[in-house]
Coordinates of C-alpha atoms and ligand atoms in Angstrom, one line a residue:
M183 CA 16.2 13.5 -17.2
Y184 CA 15.8 13.6 -13.5
K185 CA 14.6 10.6 -11.5
G186 CA 12.5 10.7 -8.4
I187 CA 9.8 8.8 -6.5
A188 CA 6.6 8.2 -8.5
A189 CA 4.2 9.5 -6.0
S190 CA 1.0 10.4 -7.9
R191 CA 0.2 8.9 -11.3
G192 CA -0.3 10.7 -14.5
I193 CA 1.6 13.0 -16.9
G194 CA 2.0 16.7 -16.0
I195 CA 3.2 19.3 -18.5
G196 CA 3.5 23.0 -17.7
S197 CA 5.4 26.0 -16.7
I198 CA 7.5 26.0 -13.5
C199 CA 6.8 28.1 -10.5
R200 CA 9.3 27.7 -7.7
L201 CA 8.2 27.9 -4.1
I202 CA 11.4 29.2 -2.6
E203 CA 12.0 28.8 1.1
H204 CA 12.2 32.0 3.1
D205 CA 15.0 32.9 5.4
L206 CA 13.5 32.2 8.8
S207 CA 16.6 33.1 10.8
F208 CA 16.0 35.4 13.7
E209 CA 18.1 36.8 16.5
A210 CA 17.4 35.0 19.8
K211 CA 17.0 37.6 22.4
L212 CA 15.9 38.0 26.0
V213 CA 12.7 40.1 26.3
E214 CA 12.1 42.8 28.8
D215 CA 8.4 42.6 28.9
P216 CA 7.3 39.0 28.9
V217 CA 3.6 39.9 29.2
A218 CA 3.8 41.9 25.9
E219 CA 5.8 39.0 24.3
K220 CA 3.2 36.5 25.4
K221 CA 0.5 38.7 23.8
R222 CA 2.5 38.9 20.6
F223 CA 2.9 35.1 20.6
Q224 CA -0.8 34.5 21.3
E225 CA -1.7 36.7 18.4
A226 CA 0.6 34.8 16.1
I227 CA -1.0 31.5 17.3
D228 CA -4.5 32.9 16.9
S229 CA -3.8 34.0 13.4
F230 CA -2.2 30.7 12.5
V231 CA -5.1 28.7 13.9
K232 CA -7.6 30.9 12.1
D233 CA -5.8 30.5 8.7
T234 CA -5.3 26.8 9.3
N235 CA -8.9 26.2 10.1
A236 CA -9.9 28.1 6.9
M237 CA -7.5 26.1 4.9
A238 CA -8.9 22.9 6.4
D239 CA -12.4 24.0 5.4
D240 CA -11.2 24.5 1.8
I241 CA -9.6 21.1 1.8
R242 CA -12.8 19.5 3.2
K243 CA -14.8 21.1 0.4
N244 CA -12.3 20.5 -2.4
I245 CA -10.7 17.2 -1.5
G246 CA -12.4 15.5 1.4
P247 CA -12.8 15.3 5.2
K248 CA -10.0 12.7 5.7
E249 CA -7.4 15.0 4.1
A250 CA -8.7 18.0 6.0
E251 CA -7.9 16.2 9.3
I252 CA -4.2 16.7 8.7
L253 CA -4.5 20.4 8.9
L254 CA -7.1 20.4 11.7
G255 CA -4.5 18.3 13.6
H256 CA -2.0 21.2 13.1
A257 CA -4.4 23.7 14.6
V258 CA -5.2 21.4 17.5
M259 CA -1.4 20.8 18.0
M260 CA -0.8 24.5 18.6
S261 CA -3.7 24.7 21.0
D262 CA -2.4 21.7 23.0
P263 CA -1.0 22.9 26.4
A264 CA 1.7 20.2 26.2
M265 CA 3.1 22.2 23.3
S266 CA 2.1 25.8 23.7
G267 CA 2.1 25.7 27.5
E268 CA 5.8 24.9 27.5
M269 CA 6.5 27.8 25.1
F270 CA 4.6 30.3 27.2
K271 CA 6.6 29.2 30.2
M272 CA 9.8 29.8 28.4
I273 CA 8.6 33.3 27.4
E274 CA 7.7 34.0 31.0
G275 CA 11.3 33.1 31.8
G276 CA 12.4 35.9 29.4
Q277 CA 12.9 34.1 26.1
C278 CA 11.6 35.7 22.9
A279 CA 8.6 34.0 21.2
E280 CA 10.7 32.8 18.2
S281 CA 13.2 31.0 20.5
A282 CA 10.5 29.4 22.7
L283 CA 8.6 28.1 19.6
T284 CA 11.7 26.8 17.9
A285 CA 13.1 25.1 21.1
V286 CA 9.9 23.2 22.0
C287 CA 9.1 22.2 18.4
D288 CA 12.7 21.0 17.8
M289 CA 12.5 18.9 20.9
F290 CA 9.4 17.1 19.7
I291 CA 10.7 16.8 16.2
G292 CA 13.9 15.1 17.5
M293 CA 11.7 12.8 19.6
F294 CA 9.4 11.7 16.8
S295 CA 11.9 11.5 14.0
N296 CA 13.8 8.8 15.8
M297 CA 10.8 6.5 16.1
E298 CA 10.5 3.3 14.2
D299 CA 6.9 3.8 13.2
E300 CA 6.4 5.6 9.8
M301 CA 3.3 7.3 11.1
M302 CA 5.2 8.6 14.2
R303 CA 8.0 9.9 12.0
Q304 CA 5.4 11.7 10.0
R305 CA 4.4 13.6 13.1
A306 CA 7.9 15.1 13.1
S307 CA 7.2 16.7 9.7
D308 CA 3.8 17.9 10.9
I309 CA 5.5 19.7 13.8
E310 CA 8.1 21.2 11.4
D311 CA 5.3 22.5 9.2
V312 CA 3.5 24.1 12.2
K313 CA 6.8 25.6 13.5
V314 CA 7.5 27.2 10.1
S315 CA 4.0 28.6 9.7
V316 CA 3.9 30.2 13.2
L317 CA 7.5 31.5 12.8
K318 CA 6.4 33.2 9.6
K319 CA 3.6 34.9 11.5
L320 CA 6.1 36.1 14.1
L321 CA 8.5 37.3 11.5
N322 CA 5.8 38.9 9.3
I323 CA 6.7 36.8 6.3
K324 CA 4.1 36.3 3.5
D325 CA 4.3 33.4 1.1
V326 CA 3.7 33.2 -2.6
N327 CA 0.0 32.9 -3.1
I328 CA -0.3 29.3 -4.4
R329 CA -4.0 29.8 -4.8
K330 CA -3.4 32.3 -7.5
V331 CA -0.9 30.5 -9.8
A332 CA -1.8 30.4 -13.5
P333 CA -3.4 27.3 -15.1
G334 CA -0.7 24.8 -16.3
T335 CA 1.7 25.5 -13.4
V336 CA 4.2 22.9 -12.2
L337 CA 5.1 23.6 -8.6
V338 CA 8.7 22.9 -7.7
C339 CA 9.8 23.1 -4.1
K340 CA 11.9 21.5 -1.4
D341 CA 9.0 19.9 0.3
L342 CA 5.3 20.5 -0.2
T343 CA 3.8 20.9 3.2
P344 CA 0.1 20.1 3.9
S345 CA -0.6 23.8 4.4
M346 CA 0.9 24.5 0.9
T347 CA -1.0 21.7 -0.6
S348 CA -4.3 22.9 0.9
Q349 CA -4.0 26.1 -1.2
I350 CA -3.6 24.3 -4.5
V351 CA -6.4 24.8 -7.0
K352 CA -6.5 21.5 -8.8
E353 CA -7.4 23.0 -12.2
N354 CA -4.3 25.2 -12.2
V355 CA -1.6 22.9 -11.0
A356 CA -0.3 20.5 -13.7
G357 CA 2.3 18.8 -11.6
I358 CA 4.4 18.8 -8.5
I359 CA 8.1 18.1 -8.1
T360 CA 9.8 18.1 -4.7
E361 CA 13.3 17.4 -3.3
V362 CA 12.1 15.4 -0.3
G363 CA 9.2 13.2 0.7
G364 CA 8.4 9.6 0.2
N365 CA 5.4 7.7 -1.2
T366 CA 3.6 7.8 2.2
S367 CA 4.4 11.5 3.0
H368 CA 1.4 13.8 3.3
S369 CA 2.4 15.6 0.1
A370 CA 2.2 12.3 -1.7
I371 CA -1.1 11.4 -0.1
L372 CA -2.6 14.8 -0.9
A373 CA -1.2 14.9 -4.5
R374 CA -2.9 11.5 -5.1
A375 CA -6.1 12.7 -3.6
L376 CA -6.1 15.8 -5.9
E377 CA -5.0 13.5 -8.8
I378 CA -2.1 15.8 -9.6
P379 CA 0.9 14.0 -11.1
A380 CA 3.8 14.2 -8.6
V381 CA 7.4 13.2 -8.5
L382 CA 9.1 13.5 -5.1
S383 CA 12.6 13.2 -3.8
V384 CA 14.4 14.7 -6.9
P385 CA 17.7 15.9 -5.4
G386 CA 18.7 19.5 -6.2
I387 CA 15.7 20.2 -8.4
V388 CA 14.9 23.6 -6.9
D389 CA 18.3 25.1 -7.8
A390 CA 18.4 23.3 -11.2
V391 CA 15.4 25.1 -12.6
K392 CA 14.1 28.6 -13.2
D393 CA 10.6 30.0 -13.1
K394 CA 8.8 29.6 -16.4
D395 CA 11.0 26.7 -17.5
T396 CA 8.9 24.0 -19.1
A397 CA 8.6 20.8 -17.1
V398 CA 7.3 17.4 -18.2
I399 CA 6.7 15.0 -15.3
D400 CA 5.7 11.4 -15.4
G401 CA 4.2 10.6 -12.0
T402 CA 3.7 6.9 -12.9
E403 CA 7.4 6.3 -13.7
G404 CA 9.0 9.0 -11.5
D405 CA 10.6 10.8 -14.5
V406 CA 11.1 14.6 -14.8
F407 CA 12.3 16.5 -18.0
I408 CA 13.2 20.2 -17.9
N409 CA 12.9 22.2 -21.1
P410 CA 12.7 18.9 -23.2
D411 CA 13.1 18.9 -26.9
G412 CA 10.2 18.6 -29.3
T413 CA 10.4 14.8 -29.6
V414 CA 10.1 14.3 -25.8
L415 CA 7.4 16.9 -25.6
S416 CA 5.2 15.3 -28.3
K417 CA 5.8 11.8 -26.8
Y418 CA 4.5 13.0 -23.4
L419 CA 1.6 14.9 -24.9
I420 CA 0.5 11.7 -26.5
K421 CA 1.1 9.8 -23.2
R422 CA -1.0 12.3 -21.3
E423 CA -3.9 11.9 -23.7
E424 CA -3.6 8.1 -23.4
F425 CA -3.5 8.3 -19.6
L426 CA -6.5 10.5 -19.4
A427 CA -8.5 8.4 -21.8
Q428 CA -7.6 5.2 -19.9
K429 CA -8.5 6.8 -16.6
A430 CA -11.9 7.9 -17.8
E431 CA -12.5 4.4 -19.1
L432 CA -11.5 2.7 -15.8
E433 CA -13.5 5.1 -13.7
K434 CA -16.6 3.5 -15.3
F435 CA -15.8 0.3 -13.4
A436 CA -15.7 1.9 -10.0
G437 CA -18.5 0.6 -7.7
K438 CA -19.5 -2.0 -10.2
P439 CA -19.5 -5.8 -9.7
T440 CA -16.9 -7.8 -11.5
V441 CA -18.5 -9.7 -14.4
T442 CA -17.4 -11.3 -17.6
A443 CA -18.8 -10.1 -20.9
D444 CA -21.3 -13.0 -20.8
G445 CA -22.5 -12.1 -17.3
K446 CA -20.6 -14.5 -15.0
E447 CA -19.9 -12.7 -11.7
L448 CA -16.4 -13.2 -10.3
E449 CA -14.7 -12.0 -7.1
L450 CA -12.0 -9.3 -7.3
F451 CA -10.0 -9.2 -4.0
C452 CA -6.8 -7.4 -3.0
N453 CA -3.4 -8.4 -1.6
I454 CA -2.3 -6.5 1.5
G455 CA 0.7 -6.4 3.8
T456 CA -0.6 -4.4 6.8
P457 CA -4.0 -3.8 8.3
R458 CA -3.7 -0.2 7.2
D459 CA -3.6 -1.4 3.6
A460 CA -7.1 -2.7 4.0
K461 CA -8.3 0.9 3.8
K462 CA -6.5 1.2 0.5
A463 CA -8.2 -1.9 -0.7
M464 CA -11.6 -0.4 0.2
E465 CA -10.7 2.9 -1.4
C466 CA -9.7 1.1 -4.6
D467 CA -13.0 -0.8 -4.7
G468 CA -11.6 -4.2 -3.6
E469 CA -14.3 -6.8 -2.9
G470 CA -12.3 -8.5 -0.2
I471 CA -8.8 -9.5 0.8
G472 CA -7.5 -12.5 -1.0
L473 CA -4.1 -12.4 0.7
F474 CA -3.1 -10.7 3.9
R475 CA 0.7 -11.3 4.2
T476 CA 1.2 -11.4 7.9
E477 CA 5.0 -11.3 7.8
F478 CA 5.1 -7.6 8.5
L479 CA 3.9 -8.3 12.1
F480 CA 6.9 -10.5 12.6
M481 CA 9.5 -8.6 10.6
D482 CA 8.7 -5.2 12.2
N483 CA 9.0 -6.5 15.7
A484 CA 12.0 -7.1 17.9
S485 CA 10.4 -10.3 19.3
Y486 CA 7.7 -12.7 18.5
P487 CA 4.5 -10.7 18.5
T488 CA 2.0 -11.5 21.3
E489 CA -1.4 -13.0 20.7
E490 CA -2.9 -9.6 21.6
E491 CA -0.8 -7.6 19.1
Q492 CA -1.7 -10.1 16.4
F493 CA -5.3 -10.2 17.3
E494 CA -5.6 -6.4 17.1
A495 CA -3.9 -6.3 13.7
Y496 CA -6.2 -9.0 12.2
K497 CA -9.3 -7.4 13.8
E498 CA -8.4 -4.0 12.3
A499 CA -8.2 -5.5 8.8
L500 CA -11.5 -7.4 9.3
E501 CA -13.3 -4.4 10.7
T502 CA -12.1 -2.2 7.9
M503 CA -13.4 -4.7 5.3
Q504 CA -16.8 -4.7 6.9
Q505 CA -17.9 -8.4 6.6
R506 CA -16.1 -8.8 3.3
T507 CA -13.8 -11.9 3.1
V508 CA -10.3 -11.4 4.6
I509 CA -7.9 -14.4 3.8
I510 CA -5.2 -14.3 6.4
R511 CA -2.1 -16.2 5.4
T512 CA -0.2 -17.7 8.4
L513 CA 3.5 -16.9 8.8
D514 CA 5.5 -17.4 5.6
I515 CA 9.0 -16.8 6.7
G516 CA 12.2 -18.3 5.3
G517 CA 13.3 -18.2 1.7
D518 CA 13.9 -14.5 1.1
K519 CA 12.1 -13.4 4.2
E520 CA 14.3 -13.3 7.3
I521 CA 13.3 -12.7 10.9
P522 CA 16.4 -12.2 13.1
Y523 CA 14.9 -13.1 16.5
L524 CA 13.8 -16.5 15.3
G525 CA 17.5 -17.4 15.1
L526 CA 17.1 -19.6 12.1
K527 CA 20.3 -21.0 10.8
K528 CA 21.7 -20.2 7.4
E529 CA 20.8 -22.8 4.9
E530 CA 22.3 -24.0 1.6
N531 CA 19.0 -23.8 -0.2
P532 CA 16.7 -21.5 1.8
F533 CA 13.8 -21.7 -0.7
L534 CA 13.8 -25.4 -0.3
G535 CA 14.4 -25.5 3.4
Y536 CA 13.0 -24.8 6.8
R537 CA 10.3 -22.3 6.0
A538 CA 6.6 -21.3 6.1
V539 CA 4.3 -24.1 7.3
R540 CA 7.3 -26.4 7.8
Y541 CA 8.7 -24.0 10.4
C542 CA 5.3 -23.4 11.9
L543 CA 4.4 -27.1 12.4
D544 CA 7.8 -27.6 14.0
N545 CA 7.2 -24.7 16.4
V546 CA 3.6 -25.5 17.3
E547 CA 3.4 -23.4 20.5
E548 CA 4.3 -20.3 18.5
Y549 CA 2.1 -21.2 15.6
K550 CA -0.9 -21.7 18.0
I551 CA -0.5 -18.1 19.1
Q552 CA -1.0 -16.9 15.6
L553 CA -3.9 -19.3 14.8
R554 CA -5.6 -18.4 18.1
A555 CA -5.3 -14.6 17.3
I556 CA -6.8 -15.2 13.8
I557 CA -9.6 -17.4 15.1
R558 CA -10.5 -14.8 17.9
A559 CA -10.4 -12.0 15.3
S560 CA -12.9 -14.1 13.2
A561 CA -15.7 -12.8 15.5
F562 CA -15.2 -9.4 14.0
G563 CA -15.7 -10.1 10.3
K564 CA -15.3 -12.8 7.7
A565 CA -11.8 -14.3 8.2
K566 CA -10.3 -17.3 6.5
I567 CA -7.1 -19.0 7.3
M568 CA -4.6 -19.8 4.5
V569 CA -1.6 -22.1 4.8
P570 CA 1.5 -21.3 2.7
L571 CA 3.9 -23.6 1.0
V572 CA 1.9 -26.8 1.4
T573 CA 3.5 -29.8 -0.2
T574 CA 1.7 -32.7 1.5
V575 CA -1.9 -33.5 2.6
D576 CA -0.6 -34.2 6.1
E577 CA 0.6 -30.6 6.5
L578 CA -2.9 -29.3 5.8
R579 CA -4.4 -32.0 8.1
S580 CA -2.1 -31.0 10.9
V581 CA -3.0 -27.3 10.7
K582 CA -6.7 -28.2 10.6
K583 CA -6.2 -30.3 13.8
L584 CA -4.5 -27.3 15.5
V585 CA -7.4 -25.1 14.5
E586 CA -9.9 -27.6 15.9
E587 CA -8.0 -27.7 19.2
I588 CA -7.9 -24.0 19.5
K589 CA -11.6 -23.7 18.7
E590 CA -12.3 -26.2 21.6
D591 CA -10.2 -24.1 24.0
L592 CA -12.0 -20.9 23.0
R593 CA -15.4 -22.6 23.4
S594 CA -14.5 -23.7 26.9
E595 CA -13.1 -20.2 27.7
G596 CA -16.4 -18.7 26.4
I597 CA -14.5 -16.6 23.8
A598 CA -16.5 -15.7 20.6
F599 CA -15.3 -16.8 17.2
D600 CA -16.6 -17.8 13.8
E601 CA -17.4 -21.6 14.1
G602 CA -17.4 -21.9 10.3
I603 CA -13.9 -20.4 9.8
E604 CA -12.4 -22.0 6.7
V605 CA -8.9 -23.3 6.3
G606 CA -7.5 -23.0 2.7
C607 CA -4.4 -24.1 1.0
M608 CA -1.9 -22.0 -1.0
M609 CA -1.1 -23.8 -4.2
E610 CA 2.4 -22.6 -4.9
T611 CA 4.5 -25.8 -5.1
A612 CA 4.9 -28.4 -7.8
S613 CA 3.9 -31.0 -5.3
A614 CA 0.7 -29.2 -4.3
S615 CA -0.2 -28.9 -7.9
L616 CA 0.4 -32.6 -8.7
I617 CA -1.8 -33.7 -5.7
A618 CA -4.4 -30.9 -6.2
D619 CA -7.1 -33.6 -6.4
L620 CA -6.1 -34.9 -3.0
L621 CA -5.7 -31.5 -1.4
A622 CA -9.0 -30.4 -2.7
K623 CA -10.7 -33.0 -0.6
E624 CA -9.0 -31.6 2.6
A625 CA -9.0 -27.8 1.9
D626 CA -12.0 -25.4 2.2
F627 CA -10.5 -23.3 -0.7
F628 CA -7.4 -23.0 -2.9
S629 CA -5.4 -19.8 -3.7
I630 CA -2.8 -20.1 -6.4
G631 CA 0.5 -18.3 -5.6
T632 CA 2.0 -18.0 -9.0
N633 CA 5.0 -16.2 -7.8
D634 CA 6.2 -19.3 -6.1
L635 CA 4.5 -21.8 -8.3
T636 CA 6.5 -20.5 -11.2
Q637 CA 9.7 -20.7 -9.1
Y638 CA 9.1 -24.2 -7.9
T639 CA 7.8 -25.5 -11.2
M640 CA 10.6 -24.1 -13.3
A641 CA 13.3 -24.6 -10.7
V642 CA 14.1 -20.9 -11.1
D643 CA 15.0 -18.7 -8.1
R644 CA 12.4 -15.9 -8.4
G645 CA 15.0 -13.3 -7.4
N646 CA 17.9 -14.4 -9.6
A647 CA 18.3 -12.0 -12.5
D648 CA 20.6 -14.5 -14.4
V649 CA 17.7 -16.9 -14.9
A650 CA 14.9 -14.4 -15.1
N651 CA 14.3 -15.2 -18.7
L652 CA 12.9 -18.6 -17.6
Y653 CA 10.8 -17.1 -14.8
S654 CA 7.4 -16.7 -16.4
A655 CA 3.9 -17.8 -15.5
F656 CA 3.3 -18.2 -19.2
Q657 CA 5.7 -21.1 -19.4
P658 CA 3.6 -24.1 -20.7
S659 CA 4.4 -26.1 -17.6
V660 CA 3.2 -23.4 -15.3
L661 CA 0.0 -22.8 -17.3
R662 CA -0.7 -26.6 -17.2
S663 CA -0.2 -26.5 -13.5
I664 CA -2.6 -23.6 -13.0
K665 CA -5.2 -25.3 -15.2
N666 CA -4.9 -28.5 -13.3
I667 CA -5.3 -26.8 -9.9
I668 CA -8.4 -24.9 -11.0
E669 CA -9.9 -28.0 -12.5
C670 CA -9.3 -30.1 -9.4
A671 CA -10.9 -27.4 -7.2
N672 CA -13.9 -27.1 -9.6
R673 CA -14.4 -30.8 -9.6
E674 CA -14.4 -31.0 -5.8
G675 CA -16.7 -27.9 -5.6
I676 CA -14.3 -25.7 -3.6
P677 CA -13.6 -22.1 -4.5
V678 CA -10.3 -21.3 -6.1
G679 CA -8.5 -18.0 -6.3
M680 CA -5.2 -16.6 -7.4
C681 CA -3.1 -14.2 -5.3
G682 CA 0.2 -14.3 -7.2
E683 CA 1.0 -11.3 -9.4
A684 CA -0.3 -13.2 -12.5
A685 CA -3.9 -12.7 -11.4
A686 CA -3.7 -9.0 -12.5
D687 CA -1.9 -9.7 -15.7
P688 CA -4.1 -8.6 -18.6
L689 CA -2.7 -11.4 -20.8
M690 CA -3.3 -14.1 -18.1
I691 CA -6.9 -13.0 -17.3
P692 CA -8.7 -14.6 -20.4
L693 CA -6.9 -17.9 -19.6
L694 CA -8.1 -17.8 -16.0
I695 CA -11.6 -17.1 -17.1
S696 CA -11.4 -20.1 -19.4
F697 CA -9.9 -22.4 -16.7
G698 CA -12.7 -21.4 -14.3
L699 CA -11.0 -19.3 -11.6
D700 CA -13.5 -17.9 -9.1
E701 CA -11.5 -15.2 -7.3
Y702 CA -8.7 -12.8 -8.5
S703 CA -6.6 -11.1 -5.8
V704 CA -4.5 -8.2 -7.0
N705 CA -2.6 -5.1 -5.8
P706 CA -5.3 -2.6 -4.8
V707 CA -4.3 -0.1 -7.5
L708 CA -5.0 -2.7 -10.2
V709 CA -8.6 -3.5 -9.2
L710 CA -10.2 -1.4 -11.8
T711 CA -7.8 -2.5 -14.5
A712 CA -8.5 -6.2 -13.7
R713 CA -12.3 -5.5 -13.6
S714 CA -12.1 -3.8 -17.0
I715 CA -10.2 -6.7 -18.6
I716 CA -12.5 -9.3 -17.1
S717 CA -15.5 -7.4 -18.5
K718 CA -14.2 -7.8 -22.1
W719 CA -14.2 -11.6 -22.3
T720 CA -16.9 -14.1 -22.7
K721 CA -16.3 -17.7 -21.6
A722 CA -16.6 -19.0 -25.2
E723 CA -14.0 -16.5 -26.5
A724 CA -11.7 -17.2 -23.6
D725 CA -12.1 -21.0 -24.2
E726 CA -11.2 -20.6 -27.9
L727 CA -8.1 -18.6 -27.0
A728 CA -7.1 -21.0 -24.2
A729 CA -7.4 -24.0 -26.5
K730 CA -4.9 -22.5 -28.9
I731 CA -2.5 -21.3 -26.2
M732 CA -2.5 -24.7 -24.4
A733 CA -1.4 -26.4 -27.6
M734 CA 1.7 -24.1 -27.9
D735 CA 5.1 -25.2 -26.7
S736 CA 7.0 -22.0 -25.9
K737 CA 6.4 -19.1 -23.6
D738 CA 7.5 -16.6 -26.2
E739 CA 5.0 -17.9 -28.7
I740 CA 2.3 -18.0 -26.0
I741 CA 3.0 -14.4 -25.0
S742 CA 2.9 -13.1 -28.6
A743 CA -0.4 -14.9 -29.3
L744 CA -1.9 -13.5 -26.1
K745 CA -0.7 -10.0 -27.0
A746 CA -2.2 -10.4 -30.5
A747 CA -5.5 -11.5 -28.9
A748 CA -5.6 -8.8 -26.2
K749 CA -8.6 -6.6 -26.1
Ligands
LIG215 C1 3.0 -16.3 -4.3 O1 4.0 -17.0 -4.1 O2 2.5 -16.2 -5.4 C2 2.4 -15.4 -3.3 C3 1.3 -14.8 -3.5 O3 3.1 -15.3 -2.1 P1 4.5 -14.5 -1.9 O4 4.7 -13.7 -3.0 O5 4.3 -13.8 -0.6 O6 5.5 -15.7 -1.7
LIG216 MG1 4.5 -17.6 -2.0

């Protein structure tokens, strides 16, 4: 078995067609007639632009306008004087077209591939793709016609470029395996858009296989089998059927509201880590953002991000979500999340130390920058502020006081914001849970962070494999804590959500329905799964199950009972 990056879900079984790279070497020479060489180069560019635009057209029709933009960008790139002008100048100086093309493209590739930003680095592979395509035109090289491969083909290549992907006929390609490319590479994005199972970054796969070998690929797990035996083959044939049946079932929930079997409407939000993820939340049918982890802004920066930088990031997420709720959690550093420029000292017990709201309230001027950026961004959508790691009512009061001060400043400066912006409390410590009744009087909403609530309730480091057997949200103590938090919120009449991983756990969902959770915030890819599970339970059924579960005294017994009751 080969292991790679699981880039596009599903099981692909088929016959291999290798897309071998051509020898693109050429002899760099000085040309005698630069005018004729310029003409030859212009013809190559024209032919490239024509083909590329035609491919973009195909993509627009078969996949969508967003994906077609990648290829249109390639055509535009070659027409950009900053790129081609420089190449023509080199040809005028006597270089051959191949050398001029390679030199200028390599210069840009070098520049972009050293950039921090993933999107910028992606530009480097776009330029490489353009370079290779134009070079093939100049060298008169014709590729395998991907458009014509037989049904049930698994494509194996070093890298699947956007121009190659654009020729794929979805019905004929059962899977894709490459040697390079990550989860966010264009090949991954396009494979997902085409819904073709794909495993990327499998080292040496091109040389390890032959045309017509049988390949089984599991794009959900990142596994690849070449010429597998009958047992593996039948196992994956069954898995493929199951996957397809499940997918068809889930698709029925796209674009639908989230309702229980007895008609109670609930909110199904997404957890995101960057403003760009908000697009993913929208694509996956998320109804809002239940947790925007803002740490990325701080971790990806060399210094404390300015108010403007933060404002732009929050505004982008809010605008993307188009008036749907976006709960922005203020900085949650410390514990396992380090930020070098803050210069925090090493602690004996970082999870119990100087972190999250404790750090923020001790560095008020910095904290006010973030709060002000969020409050300003609230003019562009439905923002809510969420405070992490609360253990006392005073902490929440202090944050609310800062929020009021900032609102006053903004009013006097004539800057727009949402006057009604809510301040909520993450419920993720044992202390918060035990004083949930008191916190509910002070908070506008609760969101239960089961990842930490489990850690702090069980006294189990969430990252320590040696004690992982204890780390479970199904421990009776954690379940009692969750139930108490939800009941306190319900009693006080404030909304209560859950943004820890447990919110998407099919076994946990019936319990949450019974306890009265209002909002579920999950990884975008799990939205439809969670919606489908929620739709299967009535409150009465969930209550009956919860009554049995809450009387049990061991997590193993609880999990078995939940599995037995699962729908
Ligand atoms: C949690 O603790 O459950 C949570 C959602 O926050 P994080 O995982 O970022 O600590
Ligand atoms: Mg947490």
